[in-house]
Short mmCIF file of C-alpha atoms in Angstrom, two decimals:
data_model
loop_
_atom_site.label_atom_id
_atom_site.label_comp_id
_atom_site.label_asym_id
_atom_site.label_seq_id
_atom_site.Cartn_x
_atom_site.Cartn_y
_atom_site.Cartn_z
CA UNK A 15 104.84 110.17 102.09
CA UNK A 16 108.31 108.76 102.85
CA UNK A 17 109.50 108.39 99.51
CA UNK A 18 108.43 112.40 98.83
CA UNK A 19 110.59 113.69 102.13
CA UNK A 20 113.30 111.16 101.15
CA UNK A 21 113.58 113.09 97.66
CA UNK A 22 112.61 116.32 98.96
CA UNK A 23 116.00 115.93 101.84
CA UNK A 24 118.17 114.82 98.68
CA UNK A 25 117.33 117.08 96.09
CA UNK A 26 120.88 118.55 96.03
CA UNK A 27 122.24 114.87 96.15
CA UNK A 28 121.13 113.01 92.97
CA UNK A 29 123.67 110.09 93.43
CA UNK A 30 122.17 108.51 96.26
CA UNK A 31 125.49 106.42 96.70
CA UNK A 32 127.55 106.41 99.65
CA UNK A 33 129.56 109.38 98.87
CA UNK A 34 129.20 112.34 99.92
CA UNK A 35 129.01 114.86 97.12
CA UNK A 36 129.26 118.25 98.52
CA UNK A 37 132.28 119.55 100.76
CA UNK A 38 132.74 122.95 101.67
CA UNK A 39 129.83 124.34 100.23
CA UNK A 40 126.98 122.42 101.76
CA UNK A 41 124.61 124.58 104.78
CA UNK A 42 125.16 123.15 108.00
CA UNK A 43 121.42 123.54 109.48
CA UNK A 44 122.01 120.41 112.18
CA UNK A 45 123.76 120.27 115.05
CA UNK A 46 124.27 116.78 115.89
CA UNK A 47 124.12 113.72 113.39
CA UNK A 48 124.18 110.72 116.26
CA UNK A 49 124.46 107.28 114.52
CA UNK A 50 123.11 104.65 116.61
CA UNK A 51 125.46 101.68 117.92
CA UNK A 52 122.47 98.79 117.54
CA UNK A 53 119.82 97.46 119.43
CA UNK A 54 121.23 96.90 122.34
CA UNK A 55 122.07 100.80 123.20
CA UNK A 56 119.14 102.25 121.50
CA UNK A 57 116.60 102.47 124.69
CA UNK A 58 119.23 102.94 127.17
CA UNK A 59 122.55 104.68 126.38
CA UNK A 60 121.90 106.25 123.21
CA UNK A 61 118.46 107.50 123.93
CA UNK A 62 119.79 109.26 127.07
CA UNK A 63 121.95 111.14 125.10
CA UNK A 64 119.81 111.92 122.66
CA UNK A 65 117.42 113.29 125.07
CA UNK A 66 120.23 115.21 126.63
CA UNK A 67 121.45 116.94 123.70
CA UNK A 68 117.68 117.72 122.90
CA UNK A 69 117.59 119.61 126.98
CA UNK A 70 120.26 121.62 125.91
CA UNK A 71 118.26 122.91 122.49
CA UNK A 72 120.97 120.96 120.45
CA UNK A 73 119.50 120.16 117.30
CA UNK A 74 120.24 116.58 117.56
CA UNK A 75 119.10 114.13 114.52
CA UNK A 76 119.08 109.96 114.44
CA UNK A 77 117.35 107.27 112.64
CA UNK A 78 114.23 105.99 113.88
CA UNK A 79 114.00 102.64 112.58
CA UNK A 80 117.23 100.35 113.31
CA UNK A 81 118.91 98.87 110.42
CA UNK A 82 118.65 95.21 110.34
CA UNK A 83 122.09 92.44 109.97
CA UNK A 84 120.11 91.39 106.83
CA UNK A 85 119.32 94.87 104.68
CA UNK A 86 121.78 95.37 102.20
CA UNK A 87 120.20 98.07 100.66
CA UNK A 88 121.99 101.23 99.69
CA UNK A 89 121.77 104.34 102.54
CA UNK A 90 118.89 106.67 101.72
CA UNK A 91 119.45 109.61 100.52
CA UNK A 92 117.93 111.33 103.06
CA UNK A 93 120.27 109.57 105.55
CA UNK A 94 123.36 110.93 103.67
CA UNK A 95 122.10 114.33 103.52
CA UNK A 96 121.23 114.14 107.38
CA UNK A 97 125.20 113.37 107.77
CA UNK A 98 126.14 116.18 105.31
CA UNK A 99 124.33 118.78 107.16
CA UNK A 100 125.43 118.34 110.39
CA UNK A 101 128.05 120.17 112.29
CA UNK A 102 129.22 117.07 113.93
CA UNK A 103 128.66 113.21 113.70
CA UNK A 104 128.56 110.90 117.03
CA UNK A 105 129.01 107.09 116.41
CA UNK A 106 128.23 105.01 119.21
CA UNK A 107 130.09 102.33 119.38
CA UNK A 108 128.29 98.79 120.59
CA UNK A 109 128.88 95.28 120.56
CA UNK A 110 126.18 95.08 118.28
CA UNK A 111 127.40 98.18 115.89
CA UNK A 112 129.55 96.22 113.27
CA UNK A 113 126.41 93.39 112.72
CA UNK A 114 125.13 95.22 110.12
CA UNK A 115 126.17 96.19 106.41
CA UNK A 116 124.48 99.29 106.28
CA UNK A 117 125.60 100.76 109.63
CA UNK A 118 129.21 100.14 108.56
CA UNK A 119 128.36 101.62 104.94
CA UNK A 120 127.02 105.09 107.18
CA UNK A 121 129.88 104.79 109.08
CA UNK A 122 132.51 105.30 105.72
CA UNK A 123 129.87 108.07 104.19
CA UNK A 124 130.79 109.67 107.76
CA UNK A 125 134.29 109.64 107.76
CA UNK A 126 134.10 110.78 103.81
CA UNK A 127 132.21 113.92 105.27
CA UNK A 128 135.04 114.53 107.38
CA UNK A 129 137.43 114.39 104.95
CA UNK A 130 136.26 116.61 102.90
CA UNK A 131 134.37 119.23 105.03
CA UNK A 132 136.63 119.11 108.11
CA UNK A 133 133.07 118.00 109.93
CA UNK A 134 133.95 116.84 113.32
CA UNK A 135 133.21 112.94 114.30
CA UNK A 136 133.48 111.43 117.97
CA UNK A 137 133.21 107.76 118.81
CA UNK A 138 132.12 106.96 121.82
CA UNK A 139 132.94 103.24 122.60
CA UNK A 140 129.98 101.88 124.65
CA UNK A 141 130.90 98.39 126.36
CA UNK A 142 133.56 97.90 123.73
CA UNK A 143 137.19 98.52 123.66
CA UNK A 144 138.88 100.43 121.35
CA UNK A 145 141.29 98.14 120.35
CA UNK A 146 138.54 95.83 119.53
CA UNK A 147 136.80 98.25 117.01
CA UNK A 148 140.45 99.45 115.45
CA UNK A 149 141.44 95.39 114.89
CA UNK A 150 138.34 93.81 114.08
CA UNK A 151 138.44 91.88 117.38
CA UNK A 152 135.62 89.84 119.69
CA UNK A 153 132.39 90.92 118.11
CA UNK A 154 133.79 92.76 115.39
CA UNK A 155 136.00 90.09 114.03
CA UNK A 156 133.10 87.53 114.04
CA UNK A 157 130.96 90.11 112.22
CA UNK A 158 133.68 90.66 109.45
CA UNK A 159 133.63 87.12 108.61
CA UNK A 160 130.32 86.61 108.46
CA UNK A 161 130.15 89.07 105.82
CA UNK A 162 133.29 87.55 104.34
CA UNK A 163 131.34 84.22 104.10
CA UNK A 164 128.37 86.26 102.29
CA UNK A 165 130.75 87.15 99.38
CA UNK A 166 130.89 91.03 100.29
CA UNK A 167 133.20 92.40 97.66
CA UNK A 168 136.20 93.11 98.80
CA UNK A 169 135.92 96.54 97.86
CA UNK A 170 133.80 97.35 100.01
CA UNK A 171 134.88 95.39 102.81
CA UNK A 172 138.38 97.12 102.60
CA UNK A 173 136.19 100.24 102.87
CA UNK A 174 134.48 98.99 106.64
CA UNK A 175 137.99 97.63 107.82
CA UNK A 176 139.32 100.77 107.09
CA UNK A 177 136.72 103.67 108.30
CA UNK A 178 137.40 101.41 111.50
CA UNK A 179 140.67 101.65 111.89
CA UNK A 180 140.62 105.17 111.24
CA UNK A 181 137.39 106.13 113.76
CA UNK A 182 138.99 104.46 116.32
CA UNK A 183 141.69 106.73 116.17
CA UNK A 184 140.07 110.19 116.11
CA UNK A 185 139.78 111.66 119.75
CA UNK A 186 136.39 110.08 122.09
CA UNK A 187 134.91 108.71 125.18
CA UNK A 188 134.94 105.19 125.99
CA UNK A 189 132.12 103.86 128.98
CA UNK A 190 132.55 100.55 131.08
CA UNK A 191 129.51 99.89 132.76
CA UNK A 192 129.90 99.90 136.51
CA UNK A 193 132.99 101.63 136.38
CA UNK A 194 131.47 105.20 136.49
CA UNK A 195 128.10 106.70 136.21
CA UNK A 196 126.58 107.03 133.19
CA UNK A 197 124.59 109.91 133.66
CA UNK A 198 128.03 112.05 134.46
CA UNK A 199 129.31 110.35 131.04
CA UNK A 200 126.47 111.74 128.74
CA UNK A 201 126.81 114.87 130.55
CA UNK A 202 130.89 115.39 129.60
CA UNK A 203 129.84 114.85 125.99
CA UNK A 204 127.27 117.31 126.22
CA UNK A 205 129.26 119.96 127.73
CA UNK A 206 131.75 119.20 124.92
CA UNK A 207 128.74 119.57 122.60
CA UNK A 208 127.48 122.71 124.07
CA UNK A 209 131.54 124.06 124.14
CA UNK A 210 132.10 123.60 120.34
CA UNK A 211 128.88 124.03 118.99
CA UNK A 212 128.94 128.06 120.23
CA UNK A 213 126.04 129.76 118.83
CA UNK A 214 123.14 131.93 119.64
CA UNK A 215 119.15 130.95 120.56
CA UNK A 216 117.90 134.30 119.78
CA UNK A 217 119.52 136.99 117.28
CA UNK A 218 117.88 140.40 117.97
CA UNK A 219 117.14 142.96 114.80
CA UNK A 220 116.31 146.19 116.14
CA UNK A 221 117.06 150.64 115.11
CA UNK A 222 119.25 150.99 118.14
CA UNK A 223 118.51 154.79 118.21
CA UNK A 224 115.06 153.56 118.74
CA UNK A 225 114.11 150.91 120.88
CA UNK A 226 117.68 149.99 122.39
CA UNK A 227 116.81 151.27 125.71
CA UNK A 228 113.32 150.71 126.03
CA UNK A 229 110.96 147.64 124.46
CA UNK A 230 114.30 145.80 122.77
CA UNK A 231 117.23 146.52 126.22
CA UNK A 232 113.60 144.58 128.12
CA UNK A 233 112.94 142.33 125.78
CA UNK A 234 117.06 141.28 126.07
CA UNK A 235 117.14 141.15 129.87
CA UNK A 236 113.99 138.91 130.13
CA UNK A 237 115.55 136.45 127.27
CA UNK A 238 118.60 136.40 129.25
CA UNK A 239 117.08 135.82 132.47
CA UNK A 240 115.69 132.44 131.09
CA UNK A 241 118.68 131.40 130.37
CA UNK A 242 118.64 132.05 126.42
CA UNK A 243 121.68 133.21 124.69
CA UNK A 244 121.44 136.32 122.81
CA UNK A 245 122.96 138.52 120.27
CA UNK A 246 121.94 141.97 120.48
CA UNK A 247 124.22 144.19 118.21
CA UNK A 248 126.13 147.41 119.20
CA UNK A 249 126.60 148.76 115.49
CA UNK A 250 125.10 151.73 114.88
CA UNK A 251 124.44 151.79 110.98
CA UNK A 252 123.81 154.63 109.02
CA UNK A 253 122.16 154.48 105.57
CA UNK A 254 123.97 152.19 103.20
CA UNK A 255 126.06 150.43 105.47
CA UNK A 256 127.15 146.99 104.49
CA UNK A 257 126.38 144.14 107.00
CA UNK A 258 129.68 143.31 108.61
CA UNK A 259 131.01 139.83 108.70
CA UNK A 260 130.35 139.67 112.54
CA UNK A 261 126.65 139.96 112.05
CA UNK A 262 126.56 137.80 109.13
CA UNK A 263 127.85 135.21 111.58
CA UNK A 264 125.76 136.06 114.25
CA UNK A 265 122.30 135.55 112.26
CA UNK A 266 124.15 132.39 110.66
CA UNK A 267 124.27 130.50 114.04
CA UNK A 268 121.20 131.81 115.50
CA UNK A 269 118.37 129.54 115.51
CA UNK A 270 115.45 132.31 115.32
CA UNK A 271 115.74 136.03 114.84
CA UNK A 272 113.71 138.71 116.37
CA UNK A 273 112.92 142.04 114.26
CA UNK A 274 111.91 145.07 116.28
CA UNK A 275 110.24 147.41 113.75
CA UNK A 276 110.46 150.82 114.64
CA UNK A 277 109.77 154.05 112.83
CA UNK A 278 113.48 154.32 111.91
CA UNK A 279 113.96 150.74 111.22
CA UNK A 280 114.08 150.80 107.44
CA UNK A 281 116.56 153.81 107.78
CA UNK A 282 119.99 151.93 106.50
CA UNK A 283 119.65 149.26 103.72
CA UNK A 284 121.25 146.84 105.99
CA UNK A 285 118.74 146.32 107.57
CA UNK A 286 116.85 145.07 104.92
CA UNK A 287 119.85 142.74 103.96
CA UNK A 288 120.09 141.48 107.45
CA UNK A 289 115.82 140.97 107.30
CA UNK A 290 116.21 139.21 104.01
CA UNK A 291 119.33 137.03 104.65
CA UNK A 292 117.69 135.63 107.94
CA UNK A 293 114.47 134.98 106.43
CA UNK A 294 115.83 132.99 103.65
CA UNK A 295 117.98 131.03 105.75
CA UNK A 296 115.40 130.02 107.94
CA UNK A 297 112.87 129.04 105.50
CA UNK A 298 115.86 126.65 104.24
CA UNK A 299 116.10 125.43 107.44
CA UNK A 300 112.57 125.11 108.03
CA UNK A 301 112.35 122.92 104.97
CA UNK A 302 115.49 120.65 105.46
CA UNK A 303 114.31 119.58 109.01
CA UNK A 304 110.51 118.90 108.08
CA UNK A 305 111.88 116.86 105.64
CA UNK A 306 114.23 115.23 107.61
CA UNK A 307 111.73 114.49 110.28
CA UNK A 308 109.26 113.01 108.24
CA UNK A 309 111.44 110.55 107.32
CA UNK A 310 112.30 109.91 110.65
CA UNK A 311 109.27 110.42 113.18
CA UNK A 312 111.36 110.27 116.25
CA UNK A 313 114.36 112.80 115.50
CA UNK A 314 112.10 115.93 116.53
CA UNK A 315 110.60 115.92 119.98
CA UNK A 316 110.69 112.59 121.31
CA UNK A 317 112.99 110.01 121.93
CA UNK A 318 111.04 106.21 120.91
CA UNK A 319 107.77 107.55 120.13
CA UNK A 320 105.87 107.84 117.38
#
């Protein structure tokens, strides 16, 4: 069953390497790809802020097993197409992060995505400074050379020195514990989260002449009042209109889509267009994040449960 969602998440990346094959092109249908500093953060730091992103219906997605100092296998696919289709990438940052191979092998297939796609990453350096991370210091250094001393080529160990150099860089958050709460730390990153990621819950499909001021104008005001973000059109198409550019962006970033059929709904071809395009796009969604979550039980609902 893992092997079939594996393939089923990677269909569009045959490689399976550590690149990351498609740039500009690729559907973003995650939020948040957050890639977990090691052990030591995963039941307290990291799992807060997974949860926290979750509270604030940010489609957040993570490994649920840890990768282990030892596993030098390749990244699965499914991993690199979790890191493709997100919107942004959050590395956490531990003393524990650089121990393993394969974490430092996700974190160049990261910064690869953000080369070419312009996808945003943030480090957040958890109980570990900066400077430490950028210069292979402490913790880091001693984990370089212990790869050193396994023969890693050096290939691919100029490859880890240098996605850390250049992470380090790139604008973050850095925690000290007992210096500052950590609950009002997760919460700055998720208002930053919630700030960029600007998108609708609910997009609303409806014949304005219709049902504007009566089942679809109540149906808005009682979404709103539970605090759901809507778009709710004020075109008025006639027949053969062209969806605008503004919808198309609307239904884009809305995670579900309401259709109000009414006896003029089917009036203008748009709407059928709009019907369509939504449909399609959430059936891809659908699809990408079953996958995804079958690969990784915990991603979905819950944060360390099976």
């Amino acid at each position: 069953m893992e092997a079939e969602s594996y393939n089923r998440l990677s269909q569009q990346d045959p490689s399976g390497g550590a690149t990351v094959s498609h740039p500009s092109s690729e559907r973003k249908n995650f939020d948040v790809f957050l890639s977990l500093g090691g052990k030591d953060v995963r039941y307290t730091f990291t799992g807060n802020l997974f949860n926290a992103l979750r509270s604030k219906r940010i489609k957040t997605l993570f490994r649920e097993h840890e990768y282990e100092p030892d596993d030098d296998t390749n990244i699965s696919p499914s991993a690199l197409k979790a890191i493709q289709t997100s919107k942004i990438s959050i590395v956490v940052f531990s003393p524990e992060y650089a121990s393993s191979s394969k974490r430092l092998d996700e974190l160049v297939a990261i910064l690869e995505c953000r080369m070419r796609t312009n996808q945003l990453v943030w480090p957040i350096f958890y109980g570990v400074e900066p400077t430490d991370v950028r210069f292979q210091r402490g913790r880091y250094e001693q984990a370089i050379n212990r790869f050193e001393e396994r023969y890693y080529s050096p290939e691919r160990m100029n490859k880890w020195r240098a996605a850390l150099a250049e992470v380090s860089n790139l604008s973050g958050w850095f925690y000290q514990k007992g210096h500052k709460y950590e609950y009002k730390f997760i919460r700055k990153i998720v208002e930053a989260a919630v700030q960029c990621l600007s998108r609708y819950d609910v997009f609303l499909s409806f014949c304005g002449e219709d049902t504007r001021y009566t089942l679809t104008g109540f149906l808005y005001n009682a979404l709103r009042r539970e605090g759901f973000k809507i778009f709710m059109d004020d075109e008025e198409l006639e027949g053969g209109n062209q969806i605008s550019q503004k919808l198309m962006g609307a239904i884009e970033s809305s995670r579900v889509s309401i259709v109000v059929f009414s006896e003029n709904y089917g009036y203008s071809t748009w709407f059928h267009h709009e019907s369509i395009e939504r449909i399609v796009e959430r059936l891809i969604n659908i699809e990408d994040e079953e996958a995804y979550n079958n690969s990784f039980p915990c991603s979905n609902d819950s944060y360390g449960e099976q």
